[in-house]
Amino acid sequence: MAVRKEYIEDLEKLKEEVLRMGELAKESAKNAITALVQRDTELASKILKENAIIDDLEFDIENRCMKLLALQQPMAVDLRTIGTCMKIITDFDRISDLAGDIAEIVRRIGHEPHVKPLIDIPRMSEIAQGMIADCLKAFSSQDIKILEDFSERDDVIDALFDQVRRELITITIERPRGIANAGHLLFVALHLERIGDHACNIASRIIYMVTGEKRKLG
Amino acid sequence: MSKIETRSLNVYYDGGTVHALKGVNIKIEANKITALIGPSGCGKTTFLRALNRMNELNGVKTRGKVLMDGVDIYSRKVDVIQLRKRIGMVFQQPNPFPMSIFDNVAYGPRIHGLRNRKLERIIEESLKKAALWEEVKDRLEESALKLSGGQQQRLCIARALAVNPEVLLFDEPCSALDPVSTARIEALLRELKNDYTIVIVTHNMQQAARVSDFTAFFLMGELIEFGETMQIFEKPRDKRTEDYITGRFG
């Protein structure tokens, strides 16, 4: 007879739900930039609707964690896993909220043309998505080697944000009429920079879950 | 600073056929609580009983060294009665003597020749240290058997304290108690560690996590892992420790 069968099944289910939430947050972040690039307000509305699913998942996962803590007295790697789940769902929720904020911006921009071709913003998004995807892989496989370069990746996102910011300031000086769109894009870049930070938080928690060592990334 | 140190401690039962403890090396820190955990039959109680030579009462063979303040307690020069005065023990089931509360605590000091006011002072101090004084000060002449389970266990602790020991050994002191009495004993242990070195055997891992500073995990007579309690319960180094404390052991 397997020892603590139900407990182990509950832990596995918890991890599955966290992965599901992470996947949804990653998709939201990806779709938000697709919607921005294509000025697709329908896709933006869809992101905003899906945010509610992620919010519900956060409560559900938190309840699962509390139940395991209260009833099973988890120890060692199990304790670290539950602690990690409770922390990273907040980051996933924040990522989806930021994706929602970008979607809101897309709806405000509507079909107006952007003040500049979007090159660095999609690059920032691609790097951030890659980081979230690697977090999910590491969470599932316990292979934390793919998280080692997160600080460097975050530095690239920060540098791109700085570049976008400078470029947008120059544009608004040259073409004050584009100030509204430039302001929107600046917020989008800022949100992507924050998504990178959340990915670093998640990676740092996963390293703790696997090794027991606390390490700051980003 | 370590109060007790074992070096290659081996214990054999049944004429040497059962090897109950296999080369245990451990340093038990003074004024700290060290918890011994592990599945039934792993050797933790045998280890505890080796620390005050209680195993000898059962015809057990002990090899290796147990040093207390640097002196081997198994040396022929050591007086076992004096040794057990320095190392008190509290058992799983509260075992008050069938006599009054006063006489229970007075039993040890009387053997060591104490009488009258000095004796009364020691009894009051011991009962206060065991957090029982307020509950029994007006009925010291009543039978100890009238006390509740939790009170009886605190009386046994007071009895152990009355002979002024340096080390206290607890063998599952709360396993027969309800949660409230358990919480009182745990609070008491934390108080007592300021004055005594404490070693506790417990099956209750949450209790070990709550009260102890250091934890030792035993398995089949071997000391598998020893370290600070937080480290053992948060990130054990050995897979066997992890399997045991996460309940995957079977």
Short mmCIF file of C-alpha atoms in Angstrom, two decimals:
data_model
loop_
_atom_site.label_atom_id
_atom_site.label_comp_id
_atom_site.label_asym_id
_atom_site.label_seq_id
_atom_site.Cartn_x
_atom_site.Cartn_y
_atom_site.Cartn_z
CA MET A 1 0.00 0.00 0.00
CA ALA A 2 1.38 3.42 -0.94
CA VAL A 3 2.05 5.60 2.10
CA ARG A 4 0.01 8.85 2.28
CA LYS A 5 -1.49 8.17 -1.14
CA GLU A 6 -4.17 10.84 -0.92
CA TYR A 7 -1.70 13.46 0.33
CA ILE A 8 0.71 12.78 -2.53
CA GLU A 9 -2.16 12.93 -5.03
CA ASP A 10 -3.26 16.27 -3.55
CA LEU A 11 0.27 17.62 -3.88
CA GLU A 12 0.44 16.49 -7.51
CA LYS A 13 -2.93 18.10 -8.21
CA LEU A 14 -1.70 21.32 -6.60
CA LYS A 15 1.34 21.38 -8.89
CA GLU A 16 -0.87 20.71 -11.94
CA GLU A 17 -3.11 23.63 -11.04
CA VAL A 18 -0.14 25.96 -10.54
CA LEU A 19 1.18 24.93 -13.97
CA ARG A 20 -2.25 25.57 -15.48
CA MET A 21 -2.37 29.02 -13.91
CA GLY A 22 1.17 29.74 -15.14
CA GLU A 23 0.29 28.66 -18.68
CA LEU A 24 -2.78 30.92 -18.68
CA ALA A 25 -0.75 33.89 -17.39
CA LYS A 26 1.92 33.27 -20.03
CA GLU A 27 -0.74 33.10 -22.79
CA SER A 28 -2.31 36.34 -21.54
CA ALA A 29 1.04 38.12 -21.67
CA LYS A 30 1.73 36.77 -25.15
CA ASN A 31 -1.74 37.62 -26.50
CA ALA A 32 -1.58 41.14 -25.05
CA ILE A 33 1.43 41.99 -27.23
CA THR A 34 -0.09 40.22 -30.26
CA ALA A 35 -3.21 42.34 -29.75
CA LEU A 36 -1.04 45.48 -29.47
CA VAL A 37 0.97 44.75 -32.60
CA GLN A 38 -2.14 43.85 -34.63
CA ARG A 39 -4.31 46.47 -32.90
CA ASP A 40 -6.77 43.65 -32.28
CA THR A 41 -9.33 44.98 -29.79
CA GLU A 42 -11.34 41.74 -29.82
CA LEU A 43 -8.33 39.76 -28.65
CA ALA A 44 -7.78 42.44 -25.99
CA SER A 45 -11.34 41.98 -24.72
CA LYS A 46 -10.82 38.21 -24.61
CA ILE A 47 -7.71 38.68 -22.41
CA LEU A 48 -9.70 40.82 -19.98
CA LYS A 49 -12.42 38.17 -19.73
CA GLU A 50 -9.87 35.40 -19.12
CA ASN A 51 -8.32 37.33 -16.26
CA ALA A 52 -11.29 36.29 -14.13
CA ILE A 53 -10.38 32.59 -14.63
CA ILE A 54 -6.85 33.29 -13.40
CA ASP A 55 -8.19 35.20 -10.37
CA ASP A 56 -10.42 32.24 -9.46
CA LEU A 57 -7.52 29.84 -9.90
CA GLU A 58 -5.41 31.89 -7.49
CA PHE A 59 -8.04 31.52 -4.74
CA ASP A 60 -8.52 27.85 -5.50
CA ILE A 61 -4.77 27.14 -5.33
CA GLU A 62 -4.40 29.16 -2.15
CA ASN A 63 -7.20 27.09 -0.57
CA ARG A 64 -5.50 23.87 -1.61
CA CYS A 65 -2.25 25.08 -0.01
CA MET A 66 -3.98 26.09 3.22
CA LYS A 67 -5.75 22.74 3.40
CA LEU A 68 -2.51 20.81 2.93
CA LEU A 69 -0.75 22.96 5.54
CA ALA A 70 -3.57 22.61 8.05
CA LEU A 71 -4.28 18.93 7.63
CA GLN A 72 -1.08 17.28 6.48
CA GLN A 73 1.75 19.11 8.28
CA PRO A 74 4.05 18.96 5.23
CA MET A 75 7.80 18.89 5.76
CA ALA A 76 11.02 19.31 3.77
CA VAL A 77 10.53 19.38 -0.03
CA ASP A 78 6.74 19.21 0.37
CA LEU A 79 6.76 22.24 2.67
CA ARG A 80 9.01 24.11 0.25
CA THR A 81 6.74 23.18 -2.67
CA ILE A 82 3.61 24.45 -0.94
CA GLY A 83 5.37 27.62 0.22
CA THR A 84 6.61 28.17 -3.33
CA CYS A 85 3.15 27.61 -4.82
CA MET A 86 1.64 30.16 -2.43
CA LYS A 87 4.25 32.73 -3.40
CA ILE A 88 4.41 32.23 -7.17
CA ILE A 89 0.65 32.32 -7.74
CA THR A 90 0.79 35.96 -6.67
CA ASP A 91 3.42 36.59 -9.35
CA PHE A 92 1.35 34.73 -11.96
CA ASP A 93 -1.67 36.77 -10.95
CA ARG A 94 0.31 40.00 -11.25
CA ILE A 95 1.56 38.92 -14.71
CA SER A 96 -2.01 38.35 -15.84
CA ASP A 97 -3.08 41.70 -14.33
CA LEU A 98 -0.29 43.46 -16.24
CA ALA A 99 -1.35 41.63 -19.42
CA GLY A 100 -4.87 42.89 -18.66
CA ASP A 101 -3.53 46.44 -18.31
CA ILE A 102 -1.84 46.11 -21.70
CA ALA A 103 -5.11 44.78 -23.16
CA GLU A 104 -6.91 47.82 -21.75
CA ILE A 105 -4.35 50.07 -23.45
CA VAL A 106 -4.94 48.21 -26.74
CA ARG A 107 -8.66 48.95 -26.46
CA ARG A 108 -7.94 52.61 -25.81
CA ILE A 109 -5.57 52.87 -28.77
CA GLY A 110 -8.22 51.24 -30.98
CA HIS A 111 -7.26 51.31 -34.62
CA GLU A 112 -5.05 54.42 -34.38
CA PRO A 113 -1.59 53.85 -35.90
CA HIS A 114 1.38 53.61 -33.51
CA VAL A 115 3.91 56.46 -33.38
CA LYS A 116 6.72 54.05 -34.20
CA PRO A 117 7.21 50.58 -35.61
CA LEU A 118 7.04 48.03 -32.78
CA ILE A 119 10.37 46.20 -32.64
CA ASP A 120 11.80 46.43 -29.13
CA ILE A 121 8.46 45.95 -27.34
CA PRO A 122 7.82 42.58 -29.04
CA ARG A 123 11.46 41.64 -28.23
CA MET A 124 10.89 42.46 -24.58
CA SER A 125 7.73 40.38 -24.68
CA GLU A 126 9.46 37.44 -26.32
CA ILE A 127 12.21 37.38 -23.68
CA ALA A 128 9.67 37.67 -20.85
CA GLN A 129 7.55 34.86 -22.31
CA GLY A 130 10.65 32.69 -22.63
CA MET A 131 11.39 33.32 -18.96
CA ILE A 132 7.86 32.35 -17.89
CA ALA A 133 8.00 29.25 -20.10
CA ASP A 134 11.31 28.22 -18.53
CA CYS A 135 9.86 28.76 -15.05
CA LEU A 136 7.04 26.38 -15.88
CA LYS A 137 9.47 23.82 -17.32
CA ALA A 138 11.71 24.04 -14.23
CA PHE A 139 8.73 23.83 -11.88
CA SER A 140 7.55 20.69 -13.59
CA SER A 141 10.92 18.96 -14.18
CA GLN A 142 12.84 20.29 -11.12
CA ASP A 143 15.66 21.09 -13.56
CA ILE A 144 16.78 24.53 -12.43
CA LYS A 145 19.75 24.87 -14.81
CA ILE A 146 17.52 26.71 -17.29
CA LEU A 147 16.94 29.44 -14.68
CA GLU A 148 20.61 30.23 -14.16
CA ASP A 149 20.79 33.11 -16.68
CA PHE A 150 17.62 34.87 -15.51
CA SER A 151 19.48 37.88 -14.11
CA GLU A 152 21.16 38.41 -17.50
CA ARG A 153 17.85 38.02 -19.35
CA ASP A 154 16.24 40.51 -16.99
CA ASP A 155 19.10 42.94 -17.67
CA VAL A 156 18.36 42.70 -21.41
CA ILE A 157 14.67 43.51 -20.76
CA ASP A 158 15.67 46.46 -18.56
CA ALA A 159 18.04 47.77 -21.24
CA LEU A 160 15.33 47.44 -23.90
CA PHE A 161 12.89 49.31 -21.65
CA ASP A 162 15.40 52.12 -21.27
CA GLN A 163 15.88 52.23 -25.02
CA VAL A 164 12.11 52.34 -25.69
CA ARG A 165 11.68 55.06 -23.09
CA ARG A 166 14.39 57.27 -24.62
CA GLU A 167 13.02 56.71 -28.10
CA LEU A 168 9.46 57.62 -27.04
CA ILE A 169 10.66 60.80 -25.30
CA THR A 170 12.44 61.86 -28.49
CA ILE A 171 9.32 61.14 -30.56
CA THR A 172 7.09 63.18 -28.27
CA ILE A 173 9.51 66.12 -28.45
CA GLU A 174 9.57 65.93 -32.24
CA ARG A 175 5.86 65.13 -32.70
CA PRO A 176 3.78 66.34 -29.75
CA ARG A 177 0.61 65.05 -31.42
CA GLY A 178 1.79 61.50 -30.87
CA ILE A 179 2.07 62.02 -27.13
CA ALA A 180 -1.03 59.93 -26.28
CA ASN A 181 0.12 56.88 -28.25
CA ALA A 182 3.71 57.31 -26.99
CA GLY A 183 2.38 57.42 -23.42
CA HIS A 184 0.44 54.19 -24.01
CA LEU A 185 3.50 52.45 -25.45
CA LEU A 186 5.65 53.63 -22.56
CA PHE A 187 3.23 52.00 -20.14
CA VAL A 188 3.25 48.79 -22.19
CA ALA A 189 7.05 48.70 -22.02
CA LEU A 190 6.95 49.37 -18.29
CA HIS A 191 4.44 46.52 -17.80
CA LEU A 192 6.70 44.14 -19.75
CA GLU A 193 9.64 45.18 -17.62
CA ARG A 194 7.55 44.33 -14.53
CA ILE A 195 6.57 40.97 -16.05
CA GLY A 196 10.31 40.20 -16.36
CA ASP A 197 10.73 41.02 -12.66
CA HIS A 198 7.86 38.69 -11.73
CA ALA A 199 9.46 35.91 -13.80
CA CYS A 200 12.67 36.44 -11.78
CA ASN A 201 10.71 36.18 -8.52
CA ILE A 202 9.13 32.93 -9.69
CA ALA A 203 12.51 31.50 -10.77
CA SER A 204 14.06 32.39 -7.44
CA ARG A 205 11.23 30.57 -5.60
CA ILE A 206 11.57 27.49 -7.81
CA ILE A 207 15.29 27.34 -7.03
CA TYR A 208 14.33 27.43 -3.33
CA MET A 209 11.73 24.70 -3.85
CA VAL A 210 14.27 22.39 -5.48
CA THR A 211 17.41 23.16 -3.44
CA GLY A 212 16.25 24.81 -0.22
CA GLU A 213 18.57 27.74 -1.01
CA LYS A 214 17.17 31.26 -1.22
CA ARG A 215 18.71 33.24 -4.07
CA LYS A 216 17.71 36.65 -5.43
CA LEU A 217 17.50 36.89 -9.21
CA GLY A 218 17.10 39.94 -11.39
CA MET B 1 29.63 23.80 23.85
CA SER B 2 28.72 20.13 23.91
CA LYS B 3 27.49 18.67 27.20
CA ILE B 4 27.38 15.08 26.03
CA GLU B 5 29.33 13.46 23.24
CA THR B 6 29.09 9.88 22.01
CA ARG B 7 31.91 8.27 20.11
CA SER B 8 31.35 5.07 18.12
CA LEU B 9 28.51 4.15 20.43
CA ASN B 10 27.35 0.57 19.81
CA VAL B 11 24.65 -1.23 21.75
CA TYR B 12 23.83 -4.95 21.51
CA TYR B 13 20.77 -6.79 22.86
CA ASP B 14 19.96 -10.44 23.42
CA GLY B 15 23.48 -11.70 24.03
CA GLY B 16 24.88 -9.70 21.13
CA THR B 17 22.49 -10.99 18.47
CA VAL B 18 20.69 -7.68 18.01
CA HIS B 19 22.87 -4.72 17.04
CA ALA B 20 20.61 -1.90 18.23
CA LEU B 21 22.95 1.08 17.83
CA LYS B 22 25.66 1.17 15.20
CA GLY B 23 28.61 3.47 15.79
CA VAL B 24 26.73 6.62 16.75
CA ASN B 25 28.77 9.82 16.94
CA ILE B 26 26.92 12.88 18.16
CA LYS B 27 27.55 16.03 20.16
CA ILE B 28 24.67 17.24 22.33
CA GLU B 29 24.83 20.94 23.03
CA ALA B 30 24.48 22.32 26.54
CA ASN B 31 21.27 24.28 27.30
CA LYS B 32 19.64 23.20 24.06
CA ILE B 33 16.85 20.77 23.28
CA THR B 34 17.88 17.88 21.09
CA ALA B 35 15.07 15.77 19.61
CA LEU B 36 15.58 12.15 18.56
CA ILE B 37 13.23 11.02 15.81
CA GLY B 38 12.84 7.90 13.69
CA PRO B 39 10.49 4.98 13.12
CA SER B 40 9.76 2.39 15.83
CA GLY B 41 12.74 0.18 16.51
CA CYS B 42 15.25 2.63 15.02
CA GLY B 43 17.28 2.88 18.23
CA LYS B 44 16.28 6.30 19.49
CA THR B 45 15.09 5.12 22.91
CA THR B 46 18.09 2.80 23.19
CA PHE B 47 20.28 5.82 22.49
CA LEU B 48 18.47 7.89 25.14
CA ARG B 49 18.84 5.11 27.70
CA ALA B 50 22.54 4.77 26.89
CA LEU B 51 23.04 8.36 28.05
CA ASN B 52 22.39 7.52 31.70
CA ARG B 53 23.29 3.83 31.60
CA MET B 54 19.67 2.74 31.88
CA ASN B 55 20.29 0.00 29.31
CA GLU B 56 22.50 -1.82 31.81
CA LEU B 57 19.40 -2.70 33.80
CA ASN B 58 18.34 -4.96 30.93
CA GLY B 59 21.63 -6.79 30.42
CA VAL B 60 22.58 -4.88 27.31
CA LYS B 61 26.15 -4.66 26.00
CA THR B 62 27.45 -1.18 25.30
CA ARG B 63 30.64 -0.38 23.37
CA GLY B 64 32.18 2.98 22.55
CA LYS B 65 32.16 6.13 24.60
CA VAL B 66 29.58 8.45 26.13
CA LEU B 67 31.34 11.54 27.42
CA MET B 68 29.64 13.96 29.77
CA ASP B 69 31.70 17.11 30.29
CA GLY B 70 34.54 15.13 28.76
CA VAL B 71 34.36 12.20 31.21
CA ASP B 72 33.33 8.72 29.99
CA ILE B 73 30.21 7.78 31.94
CA TYR B 74 30.91 4.08 31.30
CA SER B 75 34.25 4.31 33.10
CA ARG B 76 34.53 2.04 36.15
CA LYS B 77 35.30 5.06 38.30
CA VAL B 78 31.86 6.56 37.66
CA ASP B 79 29.26 6.03 40.38
CA VAL B 80 26.02 5.12 38.56
CA ILE B 81 23.80 6.51 41.34
CA GLN B 82 25.57 9.87 41.16
CA LEU B 83 25.42 9.75 37.37
CA ARG B 84 21.64 9.27 37.37
CA LYS B 85 21.35 12.16 39.81
CA ARG B 86 23.11 14.33 37.22
CA ILE B 87 21.01 12.96 34.36
CA GLY B 88 17.30 12.81 35.18
CA MET B 89 14.73 10.95 33.13
CA VAL B 90 11.02 11.36 32.45
CA PHE B 91 9.09 8.52 30.84
CA GLN B 92 6.26 8.07 28.38
CA GLN B 93 3.57 7.24 30.96
CA PRO B 94 3.48 9.55 33.98
CA ASN B 95 4.66 7.31 36.80
CA PRO B 96 4.12 9.07 40.13
CA PHE B 97 4.78 6.95 43.21
CA PRO B 98 1.62 5.95 45.13
CA MET B 99 2.23 8.56 47.79
CA SER B 100 1.53 12.25 48.37
CA ILE B 101 2.53 15.02 45.96
CA PHE B 102 5.03 16.24 48.55
CA ASP B 103 6.58 12.82 49.10
CA ASN B 104 6.91 12.21 45.37
CA VAL B 105 9.11 15.25 44.93
CA ALA B 106 10.86 14.68 48.28
CA TYR B 107 11.81 11.10 47.41
CA GLY B 108 15.13 11.87 45.70
CA PRO B 109 16.34 14.67 47.98
CA ARG B 110 15.55 12.52 51.08
CA ILE B 111 17.74 9.73 49.72
CA HIS B 112 20.48 12.30 49.44
CA GLY B 113 19.95 13.26 53.11
CA LEU B 114 17.90 16.44 52.88
CA ARG B 115 15.35 17.20 55.63
CA ASN B 116 13.06 19.92 56.99
CA ARG B 117 13.18 23.48 55.66
CA LYS B 118 15.83 22.80 53.06
CA LEU B 119 13.72 19.96 51.75
CA GLU B 120 10.56 22.11 51.70
CA ARG B 121 12.39 24.82 49.79
CA ILE B 122 13.60 22.36 47.17
CA ILE B 123 10.10 20.95 46.77
CA GLU B 124 8.60 24.39 46.25
CA GLU B 125 11.34 25.35 43.79
CA SER B 126 11.00 22.11 41.85
CA LEU B 127 7.23 22.37 41.61
CA LYS B 128 7.55 26.00 40.52
CA LYS B 129 10.09 25.10 37.84
CA ALA B 130 7.76 22.35 36.64
CA ALA B 131 4.92 24.91 36.45
CA LEU B 132 2.80 22.90 38.89
CA TRP B 133 3.18 24.84 42.16
CA GLU B 134 0.14 27.10 41.73
CA GLU B 135 -2.09 24.10 41.07
CA VAL B 136 -0.97 21.98 44.02
CA LYS B 137 0.44 24.29 46.71
CA ASP B 138 -2.67 23.90 48.89
CA ARG B 139 -2.89 20.14 48.62
CA LEU B 140 0.65 18.84 48.84
CA GLU B 141 -0.44 16.03 51.16
CA GLU B 142 -2.98 14.66 48.69
CA SER B 143 -2.20 11.52 46.73
CA ALA B 144 -0.32 12.20 43.50
CA LEU B 145 -2.57 9.67 41.80
CA LYS B 146 -5.48 12.15 42.10
CA LEU B 147 -3.76 14.54 39.67
CA SER B 148 -4.65 14.66 35.97
CA GLY B 149 -2.34 13.00 33.42
CA GLY B 150 -0.71 16.31 32.48
CA GLN B 151 -0.25 17.29 36.14
CA GLN B 152 1.21 13.86 36.93
CA GLN B 153 3.74 14.28 34.11
CA ARG B 154 4.73 17.73 35.43
CA LEU B 155 5.03 16.16 38.89
CA CYS B 156 7.43 13.59 37.44
CA ILE B 157 9.42 16.47 35.92
CA ALA B 158 9.45 18.21 39.33
CA ARG B 159 10.63 14.94 40.89
CA ALA B 160 13.46 14.74 38.37
CA LEU B 161 14.39 18.40 39.01
CA ALA B 162 14.44 17.97 42.80
CA VAL B 163 17.81 16.21 42.78
CA ASN B 164 19.30 19.09 40.82
CA PRO B 165 20.31 17.33 37.58
CA GLU B 166 22.29 18.84 34.70
CA VAL B 167 20.68 16.87 31.91
CA LEU B 168 17.05 15.82 31.45
CA LEU B 169 16.10 12.89 29.24
CA PHE B 170 12.49 12.68 28.05
CA ASP B 171 11.15 9.50 26.48
CA GLU B 172 7.97 10.50 24.61
CA PRO B 173 6.77 12.66 27.51
CA CYS B 174 3.55 13.77 25.82
CA SER B 175 2.36 10.65 24.05
CA ALA B 176 -0.20 9.92 26.79
CA LEU B 177 -1.37 13.54 27.11
CA ASP B 178 -4.09 15.66 25.51
CA PRO B 179 -3.13 18.67 23.30
CA VAL B 180 -3.49 21.24 26.10
CA SER B 181 -1.30 19.27 28.53
CA THR B 182 1.14 18.67 25.66
CA ALA B 183 1.36 22.41 24.98
CA ARG B 184 2.08 23.04 28.68
CA ILE B 185 4.87 20.46 28.74
CA GLU B 186 6.35 21.90 25.55
CA ALA B 187 6.31 25.43 27.01
CA LEU B 188 7.92 24.01 30.13
CA LEU B 189 10.68 22.32 28.09
CA ARG B 190 11.52 25.66 26.48
CA GLU B 191 11.77 27.25 29.93
CA LEU B 192 13.85 24.43 31.36
CA LYS B 193 16.47 24.54 28.66
CA ASN B 194 17.84 27.74 30.17
CA ASP B 195 19.05 25.68 33.12
CA TYR B 196 19.33 22.15 31.75
CA THR B 197 20.46 20.25 28.69
CA ILE B 198 17.46 18.39 27.30
CA VAL B 199 17.21 15.32 25.08
CA ILE B 200 13.76 14.22 23.98
CA VAL B 201 12.58 11.15 22.09
CA THR B 202 9.39 11.83 20.19
CA HIS B 203 7.26 10.12 17.58
CA ASN B 204 5.54 13.41 16.95
CA MET B 205 7.57 15.25 14.33
CA GLN B 206 5.61 18.45 14.76
CA GLN B 207 6.59 18.36 18.40
CA ALA B 208 10.24 17.91 17.49
CA ALA B 209 9.91 20.82 15.04
CA ARG B 210 8.19 23.00 17.65
CA VAL B 211 10.41 22.51 20.66
CA SER B 212 13.86 21.37 19.66
CA ASP B 213 16.98 23.26 18.61
CA PHE B 214 18.67 20.20 17.12
CA THR B 215 17.21 17.03 15.64
CA ALA B 216 18.77 13.62 15.14
CA PHE B 217 17.18 11.12 12.75
CA PHE B 218 17.81 7.43 13.47
CA LEU B 219 17.10 4.51 11.18
CA MET B 220 17.82 0.84 11.91
CA GLY B 221 20.29 1.69 14.64
CA GLU B 222 22.20 4.25 12.60
CA LEU B 223 22.29 8.00 13.07
CA ILE B 224 21.38 9.09 9.55
CA GLU B 225 21.36 12.84 9.98
CA PHE B 226 21.91 15.34 12.74
CA GLY B 227 21.57 19.08 12.48
CA GLU B 228 19.71 22.20 13.43
CA THR B 229 15.98 21.47 13.57
CA MET B 230 15.08 24.06 10.94
CA GLN B 231 17.58 22.54 8.51
CA ILE B 232 16.34 18.98 9.12
CA PHE B 233 12.69 19.90 8.56
CA GLU B 234 13.16 22.42 5.75
CA LYS B 235 16.00 20.92 3.73
CA PRO B 236 17.26 17.58 4.98
CA ARG B 237 20.48 16.46 3.32
CA ASP B 238 19.79 12.73 3.30
CA LYS B 239 17.07 11.22 1.10
CA ARG B 240 16.14 8.80 3.90
CA THR B 241 15.49 11.69 6.30
CA GLU B 242 13.38 13.40 3.66
CA ASP B 243 11.37 10.24 2.98
CA TYR B 244 10.71 9.80 6.69
CA ILE B 245 9.70 13.34 7.55
CA THR B 246 7.53 13.72 4.46
CA GLY B 247 5.80 10.47 5.31
CA ARG B 248 6.91 8.59 2.19
CA PHE B 249 8.63 5.97 4.25
CA GLY B 250 7.06 2.57 3.95
#
